[in-house]
Amino acid sequence: MISPDRKRKAVKQVIEVLDVSERRACRALGQPRSTQRYDKRIADDEEILTGRIIDLASQYGRYGYRRVTALLRNEGWIVNHKRVERIWRREGLKVPQKQPKRSRLWLKDGSVVRLRPLFPKHVWSYDFMQAYTHNGIPFRILNVIDEYTRECLSVRVARSLTHRDVLTVLADLFIHRGVPVHIRSDNGSEFTAKKVRRWLARLKVKPLFIEPGSPWENGYIESFNGKMRDELLNGEIFYSLKEAQVLIEMWRKEYNTIRPHSSLGYRPPVPATTVVQPSQFQLVGLT
Protein backbone atom coordinates (compact mmCIF):
# COMPACT_ATOMS: atom_id res chain seq x y z
CA MET A 1 0.00 0.00 0.00
CA ILE A 2 1.32 3.43 -0.98
CA SER A 3 0.42 6.29 1.31
CA PRO A 4 -1.37 9.38 -0.08
CA ASP A 5 1.73 11.48 0.67
CA ARG A 6 3.92 9.27 -1.49
CA LYS A 7 1.34 9.25 -4.28
CA ARG A 8 1.19 13.02 -4.06
CA LYS A 9 4.96 13.24 -4.53
CA ALA A 10 4.81 10.71 -7.38
CA VAL A 11 2.15 12.75 -9.21
CA LYS A 12 4.25 15.91 -8.91
CA GLN A 13 7.31 14.08 -10.22
CA VAL A 14 5.37 12.69 -13.20
CA ILE A 15 4.06 16.17 -14.03
CA GLU A 16 7.56 17.67 -13.92
CA VAL A 17 9.40 14.90 -15.78
CA LEU A 18 6.83 13.96 -18.45
CA ASP A 19 5.22 17.40 -18.75
CA VAL A 20 1.64 16.08 -18.53
CA SER A 21 -1.43 17.56 -16.89
CA GLU A 22 -2.36 16.92 -13.29
CA ARG A 23 -5.59 15.23 -14.39
CA ARG A 24 -3.72 12.72 -16.55
CA ALA A 25 -1.05 12.00 -13.93
CA CYS A 26 -3.65 11.42 -11.23
CA ARG A 27 -5.64 9.09 -13.48
CA ALA A 28 -2.53 7.07 -14.33
CA LEU A 29 -1.43 6.68 -10.70
CA GLY A 30 -4.90 6.21 -9.25
CA GLN A 31 -4.74 9.32 -7.12
CA PRO A 32 -7.99 11.30 -6.56
CA ARG A 33 -7.51 14.94 -7.57
CA SER A 34 -9.13 16.11 -4.32
CA THR A 35 -6.46 14.19 -2.39
CA GLN A 36 -3.74 15.60 -4.63
CA ARG A 37 -4.87 19.18 -4.01
CA TYR A 38 -5.43 18.67 -0.28
CA ASP A 39 -3.32 21.08 1.75
CA LYS A 40 -1.99 18.97 4.58
CA ARG A 41 -2.26 20.64 7.97
CA ILE A 42 0.43 19.94 10.53
CA ALA A 43 -0.46 20.24 14.22
CA ASP A 44 1.36 22.86 16.26
CA ASP A 45 2.73 20.24 18.65
CA GLU A 46 3.90 17.84 15.91
CA GLU A 47 7.59 18.60 16.36
CA ILE A 48 7.47 18.41 20.17
CA LEU A 49 5.44 15.18 20.08
CA THR A 50 7.83 13.63 17.57
CA GLY A 51 10.79 14.45 19.80
CA ARG A 52 9.09 12.92 22.83
CA ILE A 53 8.19 9.75 20.92
CA ILE A 54 11.81 9.37 19.83
CA ASP A 55 12.98 9.92 23.42
CA LEU A 56 10.62 7.24 24.76
CA ALA A 57 11.54 4.83 21.97
CA SER A 58 15.21 5.34 22.81
CA GLN A 59 14.62 4.88 26.53
CA TYR A 60 12.39 1.83 26.17
CA GLY A 61 13.88 0.14 23.16
CA ARG A 62 11.62 -2.92 23.22
CA TYR A 63 8.31 -1.03 23.51
CA GLY A 64 6.03 -0.71 20.50
CA TYR A 65 4.00 2.34 19.54
CA ARG A 66 0.99 1.23 21.61
CA ARG A 67 2.97 1.16 24.86
CA VAL A 68 4.61 4.45 23.91
CA THR A 69 1.10 5.86 23.39
CA ALA A 70 0.16 4.72 26.89
CA LEU A 71 3.27 6.39 28.33
CA LEU A 72 2.41 9.63 26.51
CA ARG A 73 -1.13 9.57 27.90
CA ASN A 74 0.24 8.98 31.39
CA GLU A 75 2.32 12.14 30.91
CA GLY A 76 -0.80 14.11 29.99
CA TRP A 77 -0.68 14.04 26.18
CA ILE A 78 -4.04 13.83 24.42
CA VAL A 79 -3.00 11.70 21.47
CA ASN A 80 -4.48 8.91 19.38
CA HIS A 81 -2.49 5.71 18.87
CA LYS A 82 -2.93 6.09 15.09
CA ARG A 83 -1.11 9.41 15.18
CA VAL A 84 1.70 7.90 17.22
CA GLU A 85 1.94 5.00 14.77
CA ARG A 86 2.13 7.42 11.84
CA ILE A 87 5.00 9.35 13.45
CA TRP A 88 6.59 6.07 14.56
CA ARG A 89 6.74 4.75 11.00
CA ARG A 90 7.71 8.10 9.48
CA GLU A 91 10.73 8.31 11.78
CA GLY A 92 11.76 4.75 10.94
CA LEU A 93 11.28 3.38 14.45
CA LYS A 94 11.11 -0.38 14.65
CA VAL A 95 7.98 -2.05 15.94
CA PRO A 96 8.91 -5.26 17.86
CA GLN A 97 7.60 -8.40 16.21
CA LYS A 98 4.59 -10.04 17.80
CA GLN A 99 5.13 -13.26 19.70
CA PRO A 100 3.70 -16.36 18.01
CA LYS A 101 0.56 -17.74 19.61
CA ARG A 102 0.98 -20.88 21.69
CA SER A 103 -1.67 -23.52 22.12
CA ARG A 104 -2.77 -24.61 25.58
CA LEU A 105 -2.69 -28.10 26.97
CA TRP A 106 -6.19 -29.57 27.00
CA LEU A 107 -7.37 -32.64 28.87
CA LYS A 108 -9.48 -35.39 27.38
CA ASP A 109 -12.64 -33.89 28.83
CA GLY A 110 -11.95 -30.59 27.03
CA SER A 111 -10.95 -28.63 30.15
CA VAL A 112 -7.81 -26.55 30.33
CA VAL A 113 -5.16 -27.47 32.86
CA ARG A 114 -4.33 -23.94 34.00
CA LEU A 115 -6.23 -22.51 36.97
CA ARG A 116 -7.11 -18.94 36.06
CA PRO A 117 -6.52 -16.29 38.75
CA LEU A 118 -9.73 -14.58 39.82
CA PHE A 119 -8.56 -12.01 42.38
CA PRO A 120 -5.35 -10.66 43.97
CA LYS A 121 -3.48 -13.30 46.00
CA HIS A 122 -5.50 -16.04 44.34
CA VAL A 123 -2.57 -17.51 42.39
CA TRP A 124 1.09 -16.59 42.73
CA SER A 125 3.72 -18.20 40.55
CA TYR A 126 7.48 -18.39 40.78
CA ASP A 127 10.30 -19.64 38.63
CA PHE A 128 14.06 -19.51 38.16
CA MET A 129 16.08 -17.89 35.40
CA GLN A 130 19.79 -18.03 34.66
CA ALA A 131 22.09 -15.33 33.33
CA TYR A 132 25.83 -14.65 33.26
CA THR A 133 28.24 -11.97 34.35
CA HIS A 134 30.80 -10.73 31.81
CA ASN A 135 33.34 -13.40 32.80
CA GLY A 136 30.95 -16.23 31.95
CA ILE A 137 30.07 -17.17 35.54
CA PRO A 138 26.33 -17.92 35.85
CA PHE A 139 23.93 -16.54 38.43
CA ARG A 140 20.32 -17.41 39.17
CA ILE A 141 17.21 -15.25 39.44
CA LEU A 142 14.10 -16.19 41.42
CA ASN A 143 11.00 -14.32 40.24
CA VAL A 144 7.66 -14.25 42.07
CA ILE A 145 4.57 -12.66 40.51
CA ASP A 146 0.87 -12.27 41.28
CA GLU A 147 -0.88 -13.72 38.23
CA TYR A 148 -4.01 -11.61 38.65
CA THR A 149 -2.41 -8.17 39.08
CA ARG A 150 0.70 -9.01 36.98
CA GLU A 151 2.83 -7.38 39.67
CA CYS A 152 6.32 -8.74 40.21
CA LEU A 153 6.35 -9.27 43.96
CA SER A 154 10.00 -10.18 44.41
CA VAL A 155 13.24 -10.83 42.54
CA ARG A 156 16.12 -12.62 44.27
CA VAL A 157 19.52 -12.66 42.49
CA ALA A 158 22.41 -14.84 43.70
CA ARG A 159 25.07 -17.18 42.41
CA SER A 160 23.24 -20.11 43.96
CA LEU A 161 19.62 -20.41 45.08
CA THR A 162 18.22 -23.41 46.96
CA HIS A 163 14.94 -24.37 48.62
CA ARG A 164 16.05 -22.41 51.71
CA ASP A 165 16.18 -19.25 49.61
CA VAL A 166 12.71 -20.07 48.30
CA LEU A 167 11.44 -20.33 51.88
CA THR A 168 13.12 -17.05 52.85
CA VAL A 169 11.62 -15.14 49.91
CA LEU A 170 8.14 -16.59 50.47
CA ALA A 171 8.25 -15.94 54.22
CA ASP A 172 9.11 -12.29 53.63
CA LEU A 173 6.31 -11.93 51.06
CA PHE A 174 3.76 -13.68 53.28
CA ILE A 175 4.57 -11.29 56.14
CA HIS A 176 4.28 -8.14 54.04
CA ARG A 177 1.69 -9.20 51.43
CA GLY A 178 -0.36 -11.92 53.06
CA VAL A 179 -0.76 -15.58 52.13
CA PRO A 180 -2.04 -16.56 48.66
CA VAL A 181 -4.53 -19.32 48.01
CA HIS A 182 -2.37 -21.12 45.43
CA ILE A 183 1.24 -20.93 44.32
CA ARG A 184 2.21 -22.29 40.92
CA SER A 185 5.60 -23.64 39.85
CA ASP A 186 7.33 -26.26 37.77
CA ASN A 187 8.69 -29.48 39.25
CA GLY A 188 12.16 -28.19 40.11
CA SER A 189 13.76 -29.65 43.21
CA GLU A 190 13.74 -26.23 44.92
CA PHE A 191 9.93 -26.12 44.69
CA THR A 192 9.13 -29.77 45.38
CA ALA A 193 11.45 -30.11 48.40
CA LYS A 194 9.73 -31.70 51.39
CA LYS A 195 10.45 -28.72 53.67
CA VAL A 196 8.86 -26.33 51.18
CA ARG A 197 5.76 -28.51 50.72
CA ARG A 198 5.33 -29.11 54.46
CA TRP A 199 5.67 -25.42 55.25
CA LEU A 200 3.15 -24.42 52.58
CA ALA A 201 0.75 -27.07 53.86
CA ARG A 202 0.94 -25.61 57.38
CA LEU A 203 -0.04 -22.22 55.98
CA LYS A 204 -2.79 -23.84 53.89
CA VAL A 205 -1.23 -22.66 50.62
CA LYS A 206 -2.13 -25.08 47.83
CA PRO A 207 0.80 -25.77 45.47
CA LEU A 208 0.08 -26.14 41.75
CA PHE A 209 2.71 -28.12 39.89
CA ILE A 210 2.64 -28.06 36.10
CA GLU A 211 3.05 -31.18 33.99
CA PRO A 212 6.70 -31.97 33.18
CA GLY A 213 7.68 -30.50 29.82
CA SER A 214 4.64 -28.21 29.67
CA PRO A 215 5.91 -24.68 30.41
CA TRP A 216 2.81 -23.10 28.83
CA GLU A 217 0.85 -24.25 31.89
CA ASN A 218 2.89 -21.69 33.83
CA GLY A 219 2.32 -19.07 31.18
CA TYR A 220 2.19 -15.96 33.37
CA ILE A 221 5.65 -16.39 34.86
CA GLU A 222 7.04 -17.64 31.55
CA SER A 223 5.76 -14.46 29.90
CA PHE A 224 7.34 -12.34 32.65
CA ASN A 225 10.66 -14.18 32.27
CA GLY A 226 10.57 -13.55 28.54
CA LYS A 227 10.03 -9.83 29.03
CA MET A 228 12.88 -9.62 31.55
CA ARG A 229 15.25 -11.40 29.20
CA ASP A 230 14.17 -9.41 26.14
CA GLU A 231 14.08 -5.96 27.75
CA LEU A 232 16.97 -6.28 30.22
CA LEU A 233 19.16 -9.36 30.28
CA ASN A 234 19.82 -9.51 26.54
CA GLY A 235 20.88 -5.86 26.46
CA GLU A 236 23.10 -5.59 29.55
CA ILE A 237 26.64 -6.66 30.40
CA PHE A 238 26.90 -7.35 34.12
CA TYR A 239 30.43 -6.84 35.43
CA SER A 240 29.60 -8.09 38.91
CA LEU A 241 26.84 -9.84 40.79
CA LYS A 242 26.08 -6.66 42.73
CA GLU A 243 25.57 -4.74 39.50
CA ALA A 244 23.17 -7.44 38.31
CA GLN A 245 21.22 -7.25 41.58
CA VAL A 246 20.89 -3.46 41.39
CA LEU A 247 19.92 -3.28 37.70
CA ILE A 248 17.43 -6.16 37.93
CA GLU A 249 15.75 -4.60 40.96
CA MET A 250 15.56 -1.25 39.13
CA TRP A 251 13.94 -2.99 36.17
CA ARG A 252 11.46 -4.74 38.51
CA LYS A 253 10.33 -1.38 39.89
CA GLU A 254 10.05 0.05 36.38
CA TYR A 255 8.05 -3.02 35.30
CA ASN A 256 5.62 -2.54 38.20
CA THR A 257 5.19 1.23 38.14
CA ILE A 258 5.95 2.49 34.61
CA ARG A 259 5.73 -0.24 31.98
CA PRO A 260 2.23 -0.31 30.40
CA HIS A 261 0.63 -3.77 30.27
CA SER A 262 -1.73 -4.56 27.43
CA SER A 263 -3.71 -6.98 29.63
CA LEU A 264 -4.37 -4.12 32.10
CA GLY A 265 -5.53 -1.61 29.50
CA TYR A 266 -1.97 -0.33 29.01
CA ARG A 267 -1.57 0.63 32.64
CA PRO A 268 1.24 -0.48 34.96
CA PRO A 269 0.30 -3.05 37.63
CA VAL A 270 1.02 -1.13 40.84
CA PRO A 271 -1.17 1.97 40.30
CA ALA A 272 -4.05 -0.35 39.37
CA THR A 273 -3.42 -2.69 42.29
CA THR A 274 -5.00 -2.23 45.68
CA VAL A 275 -2.54 -3.38 48.30
CA VAL A 276 -4.50 -5.44 50.79
CA GLN A 277 -3.15 -5.56 54.32
CA PRO A 278 -2.11 -9.05 55.37
CA SER A 279 -4.71 -10.92 57.35
CA GLN A 280 -4.00 -11.86 60.91
CA PHE A 281 -2.01 -15.02 60.87
CA GLN A 282 1.03 -16.52 62.51
CA LEU A 283 3.85 -17.78 60.36
CA VAL A 284 4.94 -21.29 61.09
CA GLY A 285 8.65 -21.88 61.59
CA LEU A 286 10.74 -22.73 58.58
CA THR A 287 12.29 -25.81 60.16
JSON list of N, CA and C in Angstrom, two decimals, residues 26 44 140 188:
[
{"chain": "A", "resi": 26, "resn": "CYS", "atom": "N", "xyz": [-2.85, 12.01, -12.31]},
{"chain": "A", "resi": 26, "resn": "CYS", "atom": "CA", "xyz": [-3.65, 11.42, -11.23]},
{"chain": "A", "resi": 26, "resn": "CYS", "atom": "C", "xyz": [-4.40, 10.18, -11.71]},
{"chain": "A", "resi": 44, "resn": "ASP", "atom": "N", "xyz": [0.34, 22.00, 15.67]},
{"chain": "A", "resi": 44, "resn": "ASP", "atom": "CA", "xyz": [1.36, 22.86, 16.26]},
{"chain": "A", "resi": 44, "resn": "ASP", "atom": "C", "xyz": [2.34, 22.09, 17.13]},
{"chain": "A", "resi": 140, "resn": "ARG", "atom": "N", "xyz": [21.72, -17.02, 39.26]},
{"chain": "A", "resi": 140, "resn": "ARG", "atom": "CA", "xyz": [20.32, -17.41, 39.17]},
{"chain": "A", "resi": 140, "resn": "ARG", "atom": "C", "xyz": [19.41, -16.27, 39.64]},
{"chain": "A", "resi": 188, "resn": "GLY", "atom": "N", "xyz": [10.77, -28.28, 39.68]},
{"chain": "A", "resi": 188, "resn": "GLY", "atom": "CA", "xyz": [12.16, -28.19, 40.11]},
{"chain": "A", "resi": 188, "resn": "GLY", "atom": "C", "xyz": [12.33, -28.62, 41.56]}
]
